[in-house]
């Protein structure tokens, strides 16, 4: 394999200490091949015309980081608009929250064309290109239109919904057909793959060939599931850091008379946070033995504040938490502790380990890495219990979690009660089995299996 080129909306310097598992894993392949990571700089240039994008390059070890700026209009239409007000809600099954403004599509196409133009100038013939996520679905098609023949793979980090939901997007035909410009399309789960195949065969007139390859318009593309994992060793090391140990001890001391339930997410409507709080209220109502004991610690990091649906969510959550504390709380017991902030990454393992129950209950999620982090952070001798939404991609792998339906407050309350009373032996058995799966299918497995499949994909797009 020649150089690896990674393209994503935002990039992270893989050598910075704050880099997460994904950045580190991609960084390893980039270092090995002297690769290039390309994306948006994060800067909105005030006086720039649309689609101009000044290119910045810098080195981090053997890796080149190349970024472009966006104009304010491009940022609003491509990023806030088409990516986060059309694709994000629809792909998370929320047609009600989608805003199909035609200006957004123009911005999305313009920025994908800008990325293609800027990237093409940096490419070598034997590069392998790996494009990430919903911001850049048509990027390969734009690169092919400029004459690029390199192998190009795509990985979608969010779910792919059923065909009829995709069909609600006014430009779905153009959007989904652009996937045929890739050699390989990677999705998080088998359910997503089934949705993709169904869409392509019913809506795009594609033929399903052996080896999960789809053919249409003289092009073929392979579609496969590559469930993303975490860097188990890195997260275990993080759990031994002074910050993680200090957090663990402080939280254990602070809540020594309580049973702690932890929710940690980006504040996003896909994460099912209000539904989780309602299930917790149901728990307190139905099972009074939890009074003065069960305490829900919810840490939600600020996210996409400028998009309206997110401000509504914030208000709903503040009202719900306030009402529970008012109705159920006592002078010495606040049932819900809601914190609207990002905690330092090194504190996450300590928080997970100190919690008796990990509540990971999204309404829909591509994978959900918090579920895996929670399991890895546990003490194997006395592990906490993972309560996991069956609608997270992770549920396909983590069958020994307590799987719940986040829309069913009563059912969820029953599962939380079961988690709080689960005998030690059962907790240990479930934890062992979950950990085995998470360690086997870690982020390195994910990266290697995707890149190997991309190398061996023999489709028409790069061979034409
Ligand atoms: P996200 O929706 O961002 O990612 P997720 O997989 O849950 O979601 O990962 C979030 C990461 O941020 C975790 O590492 C977690 O520890 C951290 N985090 C979350 N809230 C935090 C907080 N308040 N403070 C500190 N850290 C916090 C998208 C898709 C997912 C998919 C990933 C990876 O939506 O479905 O799993 O990409 O492909």
mmCIF file of C-alpha atoms and ligand atoms in Angstrom, residues 88 92 133 155 157-158 188 228 264-266 271 299-301 341-345 348 365-370 373, ligand 1:
data_model
loop_
_atom_site.group_PDB
_atom_site.id
_atom_site.type_symbol
_atom_site.label_atom_id
_atom_site.label_comp_id
_atom_site.label_asym_id
_atom_site.label_seq_id
_atom_site.Cartn_x
_atom_site.Cartn_y
_atom_site.Cartn_z
ATOM 1 C CA UNK A 88 -27.948 14.067 10.948
ATOM 2 C CA UNK A 92 -31.117 9.268 13.111
ATOM 3 C CA UNK A 133 -18.706 10.463 7.672
ATOM 4 C CA UNK A 155 -16.929 4.985 6.476
ATOM 5 C CA UNK A 157 -20.002 6.795 11.645
ATOM 6 C CA UNK A 158 -23.746 7.358 12.069
ATOM 7 C CA UNK A 188 -21.356 0.397 11.700
ATOM 8 C CA UNK A 228 -15.916 0.649 15.330
ATOM 9 C CA UNK A 264 -22.242 10.694 29.702
ATOM 10 C CA UNK A 265 -22.976 11.998 26.210
ATOM 11 C CA UNK A 266 -22.836 14.855 23.802
ATOM 12 C CA UNK A 271 -28.853 10.197 22.728
ATOM 13 C CA UNK A 299 -22.764 14.801 32.106
ATOM 14 C CA UNK A 300 -23.758 16.203 28.727
ATOM 15 C CA UNK A 301 -21.200 18.111 26.702
ATOM 16 C CA UNK A 341 -20.098 20.362 30.225
ATOM 17 C CA UNK A 342 -17.284 18.311 28.738
ATOM 18 C CA UNK A 343 -15.186 16.628 31.401
ATOM 19 C CA UNK A 344 -11.469 16.037 30.844
ATOM 20 C CA UNK A 345 -10.948 12.764 28.986
ATOM 21 C CA UNK A 348 -13.991 9.582 32.177
ATOM 22 C CA UNK A 365 -26.696 5.681 17.489
ATOM 23 C CA UNK A 366 -24.226 4.517 14.852
ATOM 24 C CA UNK A 367 -22.187 2.671 17.480
ATOM 25 C CA UNK A 368 -21.779 4.527 20.822
ATOM 26 C CA UNK A 369 -18.301 4.343 22.254
ATOM 27 C CA UNK A 370 -19.334 5.317 25.792
ATOM 28 C CA UNK A 373 -15.592 2.697 27.603
HETATM 29 P P1 LIG B 1 -20.588 10.618 18.943
HETATM 30 O O1 LIG B 1 -22.038 10.839 18.696
HETATM 31 O O2 LIG B 1 -19.805 11.785 19.346
HETATM 32 O O3 LIG B 1 -19.893 9.900 17.703
HETATM 33 P P2 LIG B 1 -19.865 8.381 20.912
HETATM 34 O O4 LIG B 1 -19.555 7.144 20.147
HETATM 35 O O5 LIG B 1 -20.769 8.181 22.057
HETATM 36 O O6 LIG B 1 -20.544 9.512 20.116
HETATM 37 O O7 LIG B 1 -18.486 8.974 21.413
HETATM 38 C C1 LIG B 1 -18.415 10.091 22.230
HETATM 39 C C2 LIG B 1 -17.016 10.241 22.843
HETATM 40 O O8 LIG B 1 -16.972 11.490 23.525
HETATM 41 C C3 LIG B 1 -16.671 9.169 23.868
HETATM 42 O O9 LIG B 1 -15.308 8.877 23.791
HETATM 43 C C4 LIG B 1 -17.020 9.835 25.222
HETATM 44 O O10 LIG B 1 -16.225 9.412 26.310
HETATM 45 C C5 LIG B 1 -16.777 11.290 24.929
HETATM 46 N N1 LIG B 1 -17.744 12.135 25.651
HETATM 47 C C6 LIG B 1 -19.081 12.200 25.489
HETATM 48 N N2 LIG B 1 -19.631 13.092 26.330
HETATM 49 C C7 LIG B 1 -18.638 13.602 27.056
HETATM 50 C C8 LIG B 1 -18.573 14.590 28.107
HETATM 51 N N3 LIG B 1 -19.656 15.197 28.578
HETATM 52 N N4 LIG B 1 -17.357 14.873 28.604
HETATM 53 C C9 LIG B 1 -16.253 14.239 28.143
HETATM 54 N N5 LIG B 1 -16.243 13.315 27.169
HETATM 55 C C10 LIG B 1 -17.426 12.998 26.627
HETATM 56 C C11 LIG B 1 -20.211 9.407 16.415
HETATM 57 C C12 LIG B 1 -21.466 8.537 16.298
HETATM 58 C C13 LIG B 1 -21.371 7.321 17.220
HETATM 59 C C14 LIG B 1 -20.084 6.548 16.937
HETATM 60 C C15 LIG B 1 -18.872 7.468 16.918
HETATM 61 C C16 LIG B 1 -17.624 6.751 16.437
HETATM 62 O O11 LIG B 1 -22.630 9.299 16.613
HETATM 63 O O12 LIG B 1 -22.491 6.470 17.045
HETATM 64 O O13 LIG B 1 -19.889 5.559 17.942
HETATM 65 O O14 LIG B 1 -19.089 8.574 16.038
HETATM 66 O O15 LIG B 1 -17.813 6.170 15.172
#
